Coordinates of C-alpha atoms in Angstrom, one line a residue:
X180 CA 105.5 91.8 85.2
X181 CA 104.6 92.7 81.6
X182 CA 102.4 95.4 80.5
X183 CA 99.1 93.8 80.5
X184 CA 99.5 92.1 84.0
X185 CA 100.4 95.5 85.6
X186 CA 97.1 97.4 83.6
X187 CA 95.1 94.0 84.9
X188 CA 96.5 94.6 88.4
X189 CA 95.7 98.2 88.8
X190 CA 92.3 97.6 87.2
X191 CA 91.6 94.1 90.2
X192 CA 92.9 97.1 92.6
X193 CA 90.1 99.1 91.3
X194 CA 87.2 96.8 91.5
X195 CA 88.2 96.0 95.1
X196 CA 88.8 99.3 96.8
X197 CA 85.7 100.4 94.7
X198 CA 82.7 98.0 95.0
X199 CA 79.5 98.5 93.8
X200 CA 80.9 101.3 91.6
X201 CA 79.8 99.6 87.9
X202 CA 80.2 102.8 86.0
X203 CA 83.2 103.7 87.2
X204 CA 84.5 100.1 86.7
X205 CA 83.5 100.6 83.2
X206 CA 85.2 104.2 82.6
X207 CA 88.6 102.8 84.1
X208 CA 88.6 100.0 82.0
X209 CA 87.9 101.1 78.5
X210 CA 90.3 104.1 79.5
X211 CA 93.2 101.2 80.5
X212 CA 92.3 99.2 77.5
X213 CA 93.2 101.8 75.1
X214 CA 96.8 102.8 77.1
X215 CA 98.1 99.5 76.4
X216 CA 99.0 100.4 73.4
X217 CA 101.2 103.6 74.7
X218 CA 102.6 101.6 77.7
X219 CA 104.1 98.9 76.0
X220 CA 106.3 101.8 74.3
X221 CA 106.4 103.7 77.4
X222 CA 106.6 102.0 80.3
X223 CA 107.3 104.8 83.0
X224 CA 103.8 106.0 82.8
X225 CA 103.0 102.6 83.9
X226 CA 104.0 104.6 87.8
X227 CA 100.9 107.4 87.0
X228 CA 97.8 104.5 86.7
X229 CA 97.9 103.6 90.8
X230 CA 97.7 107.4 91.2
X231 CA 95.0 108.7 88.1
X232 CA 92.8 106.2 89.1
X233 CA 92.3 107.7 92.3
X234 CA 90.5 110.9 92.9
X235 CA 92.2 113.9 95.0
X236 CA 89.0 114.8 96.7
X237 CA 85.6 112.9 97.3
X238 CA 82.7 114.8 99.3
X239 CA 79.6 113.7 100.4
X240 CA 77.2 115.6 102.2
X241 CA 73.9 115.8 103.2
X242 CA 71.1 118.8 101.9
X243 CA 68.1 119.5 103.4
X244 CA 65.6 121.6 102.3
X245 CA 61.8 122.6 102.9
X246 CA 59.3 122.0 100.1
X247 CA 56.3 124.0 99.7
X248 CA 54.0 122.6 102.0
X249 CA 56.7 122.7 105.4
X250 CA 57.5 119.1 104.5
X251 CA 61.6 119.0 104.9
X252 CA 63.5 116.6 102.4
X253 CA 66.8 115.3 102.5
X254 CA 68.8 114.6 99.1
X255 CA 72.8 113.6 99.3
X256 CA 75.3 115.9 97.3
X257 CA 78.5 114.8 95.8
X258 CA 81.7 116.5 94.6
X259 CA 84.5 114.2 93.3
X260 CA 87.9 116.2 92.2
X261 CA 89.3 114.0 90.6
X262 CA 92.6 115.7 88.8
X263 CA 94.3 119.2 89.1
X264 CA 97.3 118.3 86.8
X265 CA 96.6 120.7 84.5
X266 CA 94.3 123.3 86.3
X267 CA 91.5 123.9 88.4
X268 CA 88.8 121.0 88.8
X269 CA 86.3 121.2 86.0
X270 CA 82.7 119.6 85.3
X271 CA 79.7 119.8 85.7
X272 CA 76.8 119.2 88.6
X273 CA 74.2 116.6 88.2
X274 CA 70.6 116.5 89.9
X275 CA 68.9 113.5 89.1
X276 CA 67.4 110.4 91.4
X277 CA 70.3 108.2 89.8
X278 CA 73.0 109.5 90.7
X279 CA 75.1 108.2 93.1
X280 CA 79.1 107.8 93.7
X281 CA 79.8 105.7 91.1
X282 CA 78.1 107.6 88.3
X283 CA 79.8 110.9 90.0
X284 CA 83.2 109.0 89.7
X285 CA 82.9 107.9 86.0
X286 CA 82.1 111.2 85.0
X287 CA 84.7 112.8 86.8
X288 CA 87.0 110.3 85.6
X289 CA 86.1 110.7 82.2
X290 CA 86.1 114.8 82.4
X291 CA 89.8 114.2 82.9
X292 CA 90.7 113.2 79.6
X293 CA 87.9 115.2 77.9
X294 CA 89.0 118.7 79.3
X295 CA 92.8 117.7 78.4
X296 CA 91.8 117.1 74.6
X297 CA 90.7 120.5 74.7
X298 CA 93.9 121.6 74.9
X299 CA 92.7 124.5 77.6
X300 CA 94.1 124.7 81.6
X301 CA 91.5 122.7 83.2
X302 CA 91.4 119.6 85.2
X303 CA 89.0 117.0 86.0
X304 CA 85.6 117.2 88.3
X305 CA 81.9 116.3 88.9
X306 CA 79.5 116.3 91.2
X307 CA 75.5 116.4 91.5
X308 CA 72.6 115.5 93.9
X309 CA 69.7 112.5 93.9
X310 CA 67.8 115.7 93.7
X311 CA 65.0 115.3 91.0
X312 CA 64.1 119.0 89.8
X313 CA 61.4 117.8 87.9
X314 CA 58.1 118.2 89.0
X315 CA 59.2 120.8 92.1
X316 CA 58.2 124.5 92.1
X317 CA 60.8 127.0 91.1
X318 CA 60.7 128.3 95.1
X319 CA 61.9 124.2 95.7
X320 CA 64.6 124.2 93.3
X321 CA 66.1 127.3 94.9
X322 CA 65.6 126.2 98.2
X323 CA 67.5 123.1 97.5
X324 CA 70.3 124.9 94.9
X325 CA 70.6 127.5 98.3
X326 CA 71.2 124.6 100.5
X327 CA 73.3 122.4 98.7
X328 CA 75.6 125.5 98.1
X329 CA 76.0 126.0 101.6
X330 CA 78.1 122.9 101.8
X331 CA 79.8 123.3 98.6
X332 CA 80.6 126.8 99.2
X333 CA 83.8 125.4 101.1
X334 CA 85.4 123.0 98.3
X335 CA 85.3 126.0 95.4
X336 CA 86.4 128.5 93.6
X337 CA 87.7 130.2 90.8
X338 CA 90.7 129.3 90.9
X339 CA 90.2 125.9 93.0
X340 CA 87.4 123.9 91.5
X341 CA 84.4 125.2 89.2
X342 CA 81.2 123.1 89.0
X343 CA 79.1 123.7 85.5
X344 CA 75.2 122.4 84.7
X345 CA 74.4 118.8 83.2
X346 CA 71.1 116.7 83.3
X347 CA 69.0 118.7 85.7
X348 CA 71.1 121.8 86.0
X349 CA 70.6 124.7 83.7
X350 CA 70.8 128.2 83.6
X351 CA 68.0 128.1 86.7
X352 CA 69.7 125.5 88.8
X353 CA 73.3 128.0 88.1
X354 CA 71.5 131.3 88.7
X355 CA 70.3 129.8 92.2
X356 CA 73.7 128.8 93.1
X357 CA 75.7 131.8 92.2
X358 CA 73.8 133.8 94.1
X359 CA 74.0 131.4 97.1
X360 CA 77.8 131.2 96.3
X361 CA 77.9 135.2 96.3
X362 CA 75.9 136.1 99.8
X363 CA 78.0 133.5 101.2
X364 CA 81.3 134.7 100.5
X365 CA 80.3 138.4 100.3
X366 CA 82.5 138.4 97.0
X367 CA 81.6 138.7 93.1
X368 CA 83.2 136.2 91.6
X369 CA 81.7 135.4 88.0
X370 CA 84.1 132.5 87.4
X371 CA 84.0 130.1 90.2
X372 CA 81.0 128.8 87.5
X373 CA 79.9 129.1 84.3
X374 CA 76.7 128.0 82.5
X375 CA 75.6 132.1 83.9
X376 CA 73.2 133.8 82.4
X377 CA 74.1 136.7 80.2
X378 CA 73.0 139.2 83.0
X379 CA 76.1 138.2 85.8
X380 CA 79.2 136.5 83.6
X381 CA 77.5 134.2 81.5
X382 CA 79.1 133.4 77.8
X383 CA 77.1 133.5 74.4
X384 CA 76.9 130.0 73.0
X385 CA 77.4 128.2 76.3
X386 CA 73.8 127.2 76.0
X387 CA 74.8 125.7 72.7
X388 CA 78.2 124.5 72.9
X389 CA 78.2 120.7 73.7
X390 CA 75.3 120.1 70.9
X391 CA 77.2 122.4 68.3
X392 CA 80.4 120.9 69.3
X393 CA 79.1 117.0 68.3
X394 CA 77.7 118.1 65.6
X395 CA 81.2 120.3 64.7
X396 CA 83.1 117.1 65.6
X397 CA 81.2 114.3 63.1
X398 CA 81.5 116.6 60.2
X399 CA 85.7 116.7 60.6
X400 CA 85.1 112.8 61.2
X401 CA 83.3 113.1 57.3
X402 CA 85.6 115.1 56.1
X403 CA 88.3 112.6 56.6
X404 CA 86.4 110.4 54.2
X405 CA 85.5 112.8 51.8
X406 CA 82.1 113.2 53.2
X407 CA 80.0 115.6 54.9
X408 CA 76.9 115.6 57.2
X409 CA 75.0 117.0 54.1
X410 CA 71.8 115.0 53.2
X411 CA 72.5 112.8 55.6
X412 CA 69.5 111.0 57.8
X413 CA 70.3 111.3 61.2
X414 CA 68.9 109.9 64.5
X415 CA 69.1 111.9 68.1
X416 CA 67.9 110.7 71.4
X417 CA 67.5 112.5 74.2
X418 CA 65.8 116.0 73.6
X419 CA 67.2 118.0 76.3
X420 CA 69.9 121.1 76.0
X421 CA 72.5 118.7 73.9
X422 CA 70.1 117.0 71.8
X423 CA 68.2 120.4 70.5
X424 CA 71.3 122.4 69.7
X425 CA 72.8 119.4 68.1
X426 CA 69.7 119.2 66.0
X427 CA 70.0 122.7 65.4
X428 CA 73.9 122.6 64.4
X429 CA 73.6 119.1 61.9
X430 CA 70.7 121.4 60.5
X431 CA 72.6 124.2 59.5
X432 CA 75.1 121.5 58.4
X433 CA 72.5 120.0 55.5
X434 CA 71.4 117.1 57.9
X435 CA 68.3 116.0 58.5
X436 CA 67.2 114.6 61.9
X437 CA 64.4 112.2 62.4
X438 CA 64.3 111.1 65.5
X439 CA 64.3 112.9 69.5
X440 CA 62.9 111.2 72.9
X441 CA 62.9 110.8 76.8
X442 CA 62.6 108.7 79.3
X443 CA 58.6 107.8 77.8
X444 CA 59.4 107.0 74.5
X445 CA 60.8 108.6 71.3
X446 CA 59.1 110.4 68.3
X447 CA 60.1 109.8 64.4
X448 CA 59.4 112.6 62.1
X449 CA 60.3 111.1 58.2
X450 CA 59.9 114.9 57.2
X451 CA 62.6 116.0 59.8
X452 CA 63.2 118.3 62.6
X453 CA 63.1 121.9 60.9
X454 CA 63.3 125.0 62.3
X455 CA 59.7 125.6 63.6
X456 CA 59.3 121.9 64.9
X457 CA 62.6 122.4 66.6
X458 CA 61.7 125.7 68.5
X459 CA 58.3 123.8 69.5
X460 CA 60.8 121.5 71.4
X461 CA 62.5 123.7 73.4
X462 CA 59.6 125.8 74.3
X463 CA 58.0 122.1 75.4
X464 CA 61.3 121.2 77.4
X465 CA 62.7 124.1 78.3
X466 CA 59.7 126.5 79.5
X467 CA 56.8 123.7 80.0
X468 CA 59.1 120.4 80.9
X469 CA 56.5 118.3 78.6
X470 CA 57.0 115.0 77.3
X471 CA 57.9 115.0 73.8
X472 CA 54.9 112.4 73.0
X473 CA 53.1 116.0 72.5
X474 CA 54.9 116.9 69.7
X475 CA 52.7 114.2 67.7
X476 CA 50.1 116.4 68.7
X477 CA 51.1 119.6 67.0
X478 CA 53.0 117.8 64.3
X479 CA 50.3 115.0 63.2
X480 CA 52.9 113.2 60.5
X481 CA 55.2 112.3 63.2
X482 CA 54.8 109.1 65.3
X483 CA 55.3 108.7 68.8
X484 CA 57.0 105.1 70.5
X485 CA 55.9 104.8 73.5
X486 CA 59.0 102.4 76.0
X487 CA 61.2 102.3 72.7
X488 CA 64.5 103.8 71.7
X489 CA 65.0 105.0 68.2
X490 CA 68.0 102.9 67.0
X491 CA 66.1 100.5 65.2
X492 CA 64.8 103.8 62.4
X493 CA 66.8 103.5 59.4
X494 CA 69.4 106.1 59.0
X495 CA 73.1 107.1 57.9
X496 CA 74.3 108.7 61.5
X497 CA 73.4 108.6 64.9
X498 CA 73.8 111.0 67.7
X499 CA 73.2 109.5 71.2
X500 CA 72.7 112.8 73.4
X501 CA 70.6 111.5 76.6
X502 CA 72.3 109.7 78.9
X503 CA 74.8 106.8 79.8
X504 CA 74.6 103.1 78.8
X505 CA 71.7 103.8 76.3
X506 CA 73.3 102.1 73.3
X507 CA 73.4 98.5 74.2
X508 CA 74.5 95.8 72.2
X509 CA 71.2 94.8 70.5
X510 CA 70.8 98.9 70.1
X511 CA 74.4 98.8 68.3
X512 CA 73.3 95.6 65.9
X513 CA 70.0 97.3 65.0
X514 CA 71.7 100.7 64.3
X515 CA 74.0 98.6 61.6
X516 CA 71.0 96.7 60.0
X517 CA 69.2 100.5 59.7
X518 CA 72.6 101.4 57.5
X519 CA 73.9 103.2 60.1
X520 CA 77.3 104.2 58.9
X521 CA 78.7 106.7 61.6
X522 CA 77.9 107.3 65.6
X523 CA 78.9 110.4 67.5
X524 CA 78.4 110.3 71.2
X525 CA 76.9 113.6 72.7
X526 CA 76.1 112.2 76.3
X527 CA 78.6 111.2 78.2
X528 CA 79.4 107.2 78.0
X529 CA 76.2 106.3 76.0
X530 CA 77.4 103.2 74.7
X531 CA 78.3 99.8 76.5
X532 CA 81.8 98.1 76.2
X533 CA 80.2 95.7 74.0
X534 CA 78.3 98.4 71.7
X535 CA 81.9 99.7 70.9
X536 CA 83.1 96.5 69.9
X537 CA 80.3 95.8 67.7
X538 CA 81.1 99.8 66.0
X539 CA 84.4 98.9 65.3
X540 CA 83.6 94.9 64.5
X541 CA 81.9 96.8 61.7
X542 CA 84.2 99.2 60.6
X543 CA 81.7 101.9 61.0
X544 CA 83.0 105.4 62.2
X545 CA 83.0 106.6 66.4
X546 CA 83.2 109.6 67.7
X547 CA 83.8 108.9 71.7
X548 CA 82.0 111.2 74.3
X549 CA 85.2 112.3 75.8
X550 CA 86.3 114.0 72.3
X551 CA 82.6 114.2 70.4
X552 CA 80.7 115.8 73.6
X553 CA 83.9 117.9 75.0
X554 CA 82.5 121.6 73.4
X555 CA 80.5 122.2 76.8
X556 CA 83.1 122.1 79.0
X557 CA 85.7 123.8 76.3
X558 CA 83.1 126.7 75.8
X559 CA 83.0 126.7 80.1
X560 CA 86.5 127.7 79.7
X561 CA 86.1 130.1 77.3
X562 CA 83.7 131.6 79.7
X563 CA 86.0 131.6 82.4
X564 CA 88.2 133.1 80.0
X565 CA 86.3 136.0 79.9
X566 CA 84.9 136.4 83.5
X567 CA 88.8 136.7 84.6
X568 CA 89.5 139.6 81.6
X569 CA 85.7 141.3 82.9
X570 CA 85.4 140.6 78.7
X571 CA 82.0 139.7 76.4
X572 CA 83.1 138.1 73.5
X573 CA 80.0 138.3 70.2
X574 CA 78.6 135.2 69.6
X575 CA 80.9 134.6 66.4
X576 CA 84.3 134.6 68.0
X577 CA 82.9 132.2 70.9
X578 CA 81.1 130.1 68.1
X579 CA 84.4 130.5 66.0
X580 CA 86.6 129.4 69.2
X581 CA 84.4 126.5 69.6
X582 CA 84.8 125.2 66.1
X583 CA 88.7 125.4 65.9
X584 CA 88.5 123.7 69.2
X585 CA 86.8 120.7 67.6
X586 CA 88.5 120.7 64.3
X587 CA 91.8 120.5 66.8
X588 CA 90.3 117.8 69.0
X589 CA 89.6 115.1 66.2
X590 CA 93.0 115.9 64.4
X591 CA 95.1 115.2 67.5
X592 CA 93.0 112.0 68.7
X593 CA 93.5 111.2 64.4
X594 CA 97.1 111.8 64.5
X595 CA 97.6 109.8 68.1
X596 CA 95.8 106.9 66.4
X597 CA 98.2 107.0 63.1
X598 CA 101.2 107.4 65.5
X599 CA 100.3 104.1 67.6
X600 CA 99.6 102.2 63.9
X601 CA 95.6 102.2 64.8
X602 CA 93.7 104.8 61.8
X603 CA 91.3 105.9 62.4
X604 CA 90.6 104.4 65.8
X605 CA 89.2 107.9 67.5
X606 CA 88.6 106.3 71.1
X607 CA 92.6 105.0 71.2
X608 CA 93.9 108.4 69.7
X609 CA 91.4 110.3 72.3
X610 CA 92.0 108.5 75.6
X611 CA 96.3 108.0 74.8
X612 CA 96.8 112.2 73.8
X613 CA 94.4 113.0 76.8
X614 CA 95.9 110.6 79.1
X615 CA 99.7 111.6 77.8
X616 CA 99.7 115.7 78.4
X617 CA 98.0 114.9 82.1
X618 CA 100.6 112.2 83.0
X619 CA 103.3 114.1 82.2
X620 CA 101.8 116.9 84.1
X621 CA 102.1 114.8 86.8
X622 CA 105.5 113.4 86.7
X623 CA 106.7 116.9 86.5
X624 CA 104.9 117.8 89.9
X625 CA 106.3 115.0 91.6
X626 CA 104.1 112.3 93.7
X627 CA 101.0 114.6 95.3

């Protein structure tokens, strides 16, 4: 059996064991694609697919909870730990109606090779909830974070697994579940999650890191063409945590960014994004969970677009930051007739199989979500860095630390690309140095 037929049968093993699960169909096999090209030299990590494909741990369980007028709901939790190789699960927790197994499996898959790039001790993880915290009281939310704790309470820890925020968990969402975590144990431990408020363990640019960590990661991709992020015109969706503070970060970088949405539409500002328009964002989605058709409102120039994506608005760079799948094909071919020269992914999987191929059809440069997007979960670290010294690092030597994480993240997915004769081809460099240290991790702990 050569290479390719043993990738092929590993992936048919997939899709049968795991029906239903597109997402995770779609993880598994742009991650095997790309390992081709080290298995043909390699052949005895051909013995670690079978087993990386497979999660350690997958937990489903029920959470009821009362809403405000004594009606009691019931929501389903997840928690897939998917990889230990290299320390304790790591990623974040999801509450929003779509989720279900499969999109906790790609994730978790994909945090794998993302928390590995980042050079730091921490495996693979995800979990989350259908649980829609929008439009439920804060006294809901907590009710719900309390109750789904009580179940995960048993599958954590510091040292065991430690679950972070993502769409529909913030600061809030964490708050609710550390203290639930803490009267349940009868313990103080700050680092069984991070995403904490300042108050009890939290880090200084956590709130920040995954936007300024894109936006860290496209200028070393500029830099190795001689360019920079300066003047550039640059398109963001989403408009949530990632997509301000990367709007914030190419900013301070000499961009300007034109474009932010949700799930109603998107809004184009030709003048871009400054620093007043972008604080009247957060204050909209953070403290008053608006819809960012109001920012028309206060700033009359702009346009909102109601249904629409912004991929067709002419530009030089694009950021997708909302959510996964929302760079289609047709998206892809009307980001290339805009100009677009450059795309770096701050959700996680944002673009389709066939968007990639159209990136790299036309030469332009990618930055894949497992190394563009991977400053959250390295500045998570950090944090738990400095719950288990009972330490505060300032804001510059986090924001420092975050950086020289980045710069290091694109130079070794660079320099895994040049070694496997493919420049410049971030995605093969990414997924083969990420895959590599985990694998061998693996073979040295013997078949568990």
């Amino acid at each position: 059996m050569n290479t390719e037929e043993a990738i092929d049968k590993v992936y048919q093993s997939v899709l049968k064991r795991d029906p239903g699960q597109p997402e995770f169909h779609q993880a598994v096999y742009e991650i095997l694609q790309s390992l081709k090209l080290l298995l043909e030299r390699e052949e005895d990590y051909l013995d670690i697919l079978p087993r990386i494909v497979e999660p350690e741990r997958a937990i489903l369980f029920r959470v009821p909870w009362v809403t405000d007028d004594n009606q009691v709901r019931v929501n389903r939790g997840y928690r897939v730990q998917f990889n230990s190789a290299i320390g304790p699960f790591k990623g974040g927790l999801r509450f929003h109606p779509s989720v279900n197994l499969s999109i906790i499996k790609f994730l978790g898959f994909e945090q794998i090779f993302k928390n590995s790039l980042t050079g730091l001790p921490i495996g693979g993880g995800k979990g989350g909830s259908d649980f829609d915290p929008k439009g439920k009281s804060d006294m809901e939310v907590m009710r719900f974070c309390q109750s789904f704790m009580i179940e995960l309470e048993h599958h954590i820890g510091q040292n065991t697994d430690v679950p972070a925020g993502d769409i529909g968990v913030g600061k809030r969402e964490i708050g609710y579940l550390f203290g639930q975590f803490k009267r349940l144990r009868n313990s103080y431990e700050p680092g069984v999650l991070t995403g904490k408020d300042l108050n009890f363990g939290g880090s200084l640019i956590r709130p920040e890191a995954t936007g300024y960590g894109c936006a860290y990661f496209a200028e070393e991709m500029l830099h190795a063409h001689n360019d920079s992020l300066s003047g550039k015109k640059v398109l963001v969706s989403g408009s949530g945590n990632v997509a301000q503070y990367a709007v914030e970060k190419i900013t301070q970088l000499g961009g300007k960014c034109l474009t932010l949405s949700d799930s109603s539409g998107f809004i184009h500002d030709q003048d871009g994004i400054d620093e007043e328009k972008l604080a009247f964002v957060k204050e909209l989605k953070n403290e008053r969970h608006g819809r960012i058709s109001e920012y028309t409102k206060v700033f009359t120039k702009a346009t909102f677009h109601a249904g629409q994506k912004p991929w067709g608005v002419p530009a030089d760079f694009a950021f997708p930051c909302a959510t996964q799948n929302e760079i289609e094909a047709k998206d892809a071919e009307q980001l290339i007739m805009g100009g677009c020269k450059g795309i770096c992914e701050g959700a996680n999987m944002p673009s389709t199989l066939d968007a990639i191929r159209i990136y790299y059809q036309n030469k332009i440069l990618y930055g894949p979500a497992k190394a563009a997007n991977a400053g959250g979960v390295a500045t998570s670290a950090l944090e738990m860095s400095q719950n288990s010294q009972r330490l505060a690092w300032t804001r510059e030597e986090v924001d420092g630390r975050l950086r020289n994480i980045m710069v290091n993240i694109h130079r070794v997915a660079a320099e895994t690309a040049n070694e496997f004769d493919r420049p410049g081809d971030l995605m093969a460099g990414a997924n083969i140095a990420g895959f590599r240290k985990v694998a061998d991790a693996m073979k040295g702990q013997g078949i568990v």
